[in-house]
CSV table of C-alpha atoms in Angstrom, one decimal:
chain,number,residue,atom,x,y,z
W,1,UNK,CA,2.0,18.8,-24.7
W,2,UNK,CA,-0.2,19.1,-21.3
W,3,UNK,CA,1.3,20.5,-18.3
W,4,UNK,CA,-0.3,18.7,-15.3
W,5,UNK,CA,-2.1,20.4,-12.6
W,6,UNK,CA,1.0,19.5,-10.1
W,7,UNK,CA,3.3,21.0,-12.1
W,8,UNK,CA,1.0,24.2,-12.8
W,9,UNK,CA,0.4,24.6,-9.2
W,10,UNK,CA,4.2,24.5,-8.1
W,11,UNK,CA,4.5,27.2,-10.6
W,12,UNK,CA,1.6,29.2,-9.6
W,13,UNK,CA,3.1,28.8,-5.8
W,14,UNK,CA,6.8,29.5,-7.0
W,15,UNK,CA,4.8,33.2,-9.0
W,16,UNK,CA,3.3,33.8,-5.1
W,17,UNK,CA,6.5,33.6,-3.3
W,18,UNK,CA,8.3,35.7,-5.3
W,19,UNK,CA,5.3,38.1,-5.6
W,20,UNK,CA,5.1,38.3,-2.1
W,21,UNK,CA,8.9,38.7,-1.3
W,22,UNK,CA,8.4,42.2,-3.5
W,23,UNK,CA,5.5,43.0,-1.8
W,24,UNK,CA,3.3,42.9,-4.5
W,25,UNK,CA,1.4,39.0,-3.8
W,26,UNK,CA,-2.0,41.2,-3.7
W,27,UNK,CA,-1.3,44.7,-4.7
W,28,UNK,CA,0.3,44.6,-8.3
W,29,UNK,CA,-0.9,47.7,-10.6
W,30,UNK,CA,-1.1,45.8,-13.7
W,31,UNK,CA,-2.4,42.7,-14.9
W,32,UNK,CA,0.7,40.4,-16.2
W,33,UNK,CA,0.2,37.6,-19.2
W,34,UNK,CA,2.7,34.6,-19.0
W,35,UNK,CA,4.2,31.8,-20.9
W,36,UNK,CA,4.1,28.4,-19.2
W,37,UNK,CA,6.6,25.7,-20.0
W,38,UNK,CA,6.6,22.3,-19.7
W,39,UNK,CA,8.1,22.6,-16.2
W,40,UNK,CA,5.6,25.2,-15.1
W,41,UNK,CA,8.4,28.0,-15.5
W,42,UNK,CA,6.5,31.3,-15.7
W,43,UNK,CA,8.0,33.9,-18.5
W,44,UNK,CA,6.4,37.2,-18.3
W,45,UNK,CA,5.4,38.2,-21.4
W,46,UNK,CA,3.8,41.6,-21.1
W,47,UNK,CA,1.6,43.9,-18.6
W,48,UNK,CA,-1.1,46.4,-18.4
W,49,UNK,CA,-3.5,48.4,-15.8
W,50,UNK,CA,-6.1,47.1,-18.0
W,51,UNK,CA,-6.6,43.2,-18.2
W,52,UNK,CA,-8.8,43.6,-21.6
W,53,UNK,CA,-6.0,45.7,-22.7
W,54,UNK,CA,-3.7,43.4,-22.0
W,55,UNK,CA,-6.1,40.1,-23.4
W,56,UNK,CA,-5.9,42.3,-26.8
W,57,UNK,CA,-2.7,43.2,-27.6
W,58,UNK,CA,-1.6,41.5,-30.6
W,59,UNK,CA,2.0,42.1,-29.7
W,60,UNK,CA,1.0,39.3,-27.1
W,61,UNK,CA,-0.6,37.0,-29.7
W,62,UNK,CA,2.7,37.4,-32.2
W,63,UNK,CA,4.9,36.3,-29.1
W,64,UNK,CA,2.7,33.2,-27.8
W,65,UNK,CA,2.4,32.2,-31.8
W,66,UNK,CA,6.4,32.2,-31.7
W,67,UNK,CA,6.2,29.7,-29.0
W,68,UNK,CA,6.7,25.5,-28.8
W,69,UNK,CA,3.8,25.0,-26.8
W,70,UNK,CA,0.9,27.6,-26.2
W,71,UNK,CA,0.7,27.5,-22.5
W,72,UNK,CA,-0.3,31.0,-20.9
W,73,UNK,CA,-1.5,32.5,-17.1
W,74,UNK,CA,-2.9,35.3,-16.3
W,75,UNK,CA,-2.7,37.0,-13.4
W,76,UNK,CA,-5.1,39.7,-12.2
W,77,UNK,CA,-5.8,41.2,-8.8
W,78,UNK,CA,-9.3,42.4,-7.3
W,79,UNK,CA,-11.5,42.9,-4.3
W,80,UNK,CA,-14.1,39.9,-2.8
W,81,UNK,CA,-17.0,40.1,-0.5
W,82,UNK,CA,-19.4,37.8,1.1
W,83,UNK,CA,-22.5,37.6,-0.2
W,84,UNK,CA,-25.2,38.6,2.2
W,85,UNK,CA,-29.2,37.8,2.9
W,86,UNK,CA,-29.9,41.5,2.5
W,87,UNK,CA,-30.4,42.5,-0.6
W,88,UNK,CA,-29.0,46.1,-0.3
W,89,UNK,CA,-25.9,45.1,0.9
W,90,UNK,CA,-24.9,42.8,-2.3
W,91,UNK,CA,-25.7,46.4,-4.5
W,92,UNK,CA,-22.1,47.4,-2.4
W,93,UNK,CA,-19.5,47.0,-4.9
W,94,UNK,CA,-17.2,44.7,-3.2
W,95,UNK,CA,-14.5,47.2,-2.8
W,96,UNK,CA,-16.9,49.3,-0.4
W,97,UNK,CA,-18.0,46.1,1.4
W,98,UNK,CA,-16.9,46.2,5.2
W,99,UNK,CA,-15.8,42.8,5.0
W,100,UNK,CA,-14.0,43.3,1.7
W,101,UNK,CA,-10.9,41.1,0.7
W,102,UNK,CA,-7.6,41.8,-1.6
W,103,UNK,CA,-8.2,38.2,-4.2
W,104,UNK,CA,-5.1,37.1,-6.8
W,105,UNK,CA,-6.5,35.1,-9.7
W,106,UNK,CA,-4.3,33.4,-12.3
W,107,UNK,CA,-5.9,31.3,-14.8
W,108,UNK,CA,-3.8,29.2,-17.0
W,109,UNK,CA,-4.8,27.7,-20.3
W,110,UNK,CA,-3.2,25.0,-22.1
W,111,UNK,CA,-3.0,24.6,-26.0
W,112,UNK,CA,-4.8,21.0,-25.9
W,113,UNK,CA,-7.8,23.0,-23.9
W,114,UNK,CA,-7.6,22.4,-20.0
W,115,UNK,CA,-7.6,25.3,-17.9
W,116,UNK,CA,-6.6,25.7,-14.0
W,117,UNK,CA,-7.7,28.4,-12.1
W,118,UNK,CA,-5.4,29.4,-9.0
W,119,UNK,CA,-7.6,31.9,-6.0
W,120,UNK,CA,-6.0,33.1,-3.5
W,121,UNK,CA,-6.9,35.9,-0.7
């Protein structure tokens, strides 16, 4: 079944506020992996510092498989910067950059194929 972009976003929004009533809407020390049902309730399924950790845990992969539908986010934190004329400056990793930014980026993917990506900074 697809989960529409509506109901992914009121999810994604409903993830946010909580987040950001803990404190951690930016600043979360691991990456999380979720399952998404057909409501857009999010159901954590695991965490890790390490997002490529995380992607490759096949503890992960047994629980999704156990699941009705295969509808998962994941939800990673990092820094942004502009991008600038001078070349020197985009060499600055952007947590070094003067005008850095905390970002939040979930992507969700749905077993029929769609994906939505959710920024926020």
């Amino acid at each position: 079944m697809s989960i529409s972009s509506e109901v992914l976003s009121r999810g994604e929004n409903a993830l946010f506020q909580l987040d950001n009533s803990k404190g951690m809407a930016f600043d979360s020390h691991s990456a999380r992996i979720f399952h998404i049902d057909d409501d857009g309730l999010f159901t954590l399924i695991d965490h890790d510092r390490d997002v490529y950790d995380l992607l490759s845990n096949d503890d992960v992969a047994s629980d999704l498989s156990k699941a009705d539908n295969i509808s998962i986010g994941v939800l990673t934190y990092g820094w942004a910067a502009p991008i600038s004329d001078d070349e020197d400056e985009n060499h600055i990793a952007p947590s070094q950059h003067k005008d850095k930014k905390r970002v939040r980026v979930l992507v969700t993917a749905c077993d029929h194929g769609s994906t939505v990506t959710f920024l926020r900074f």
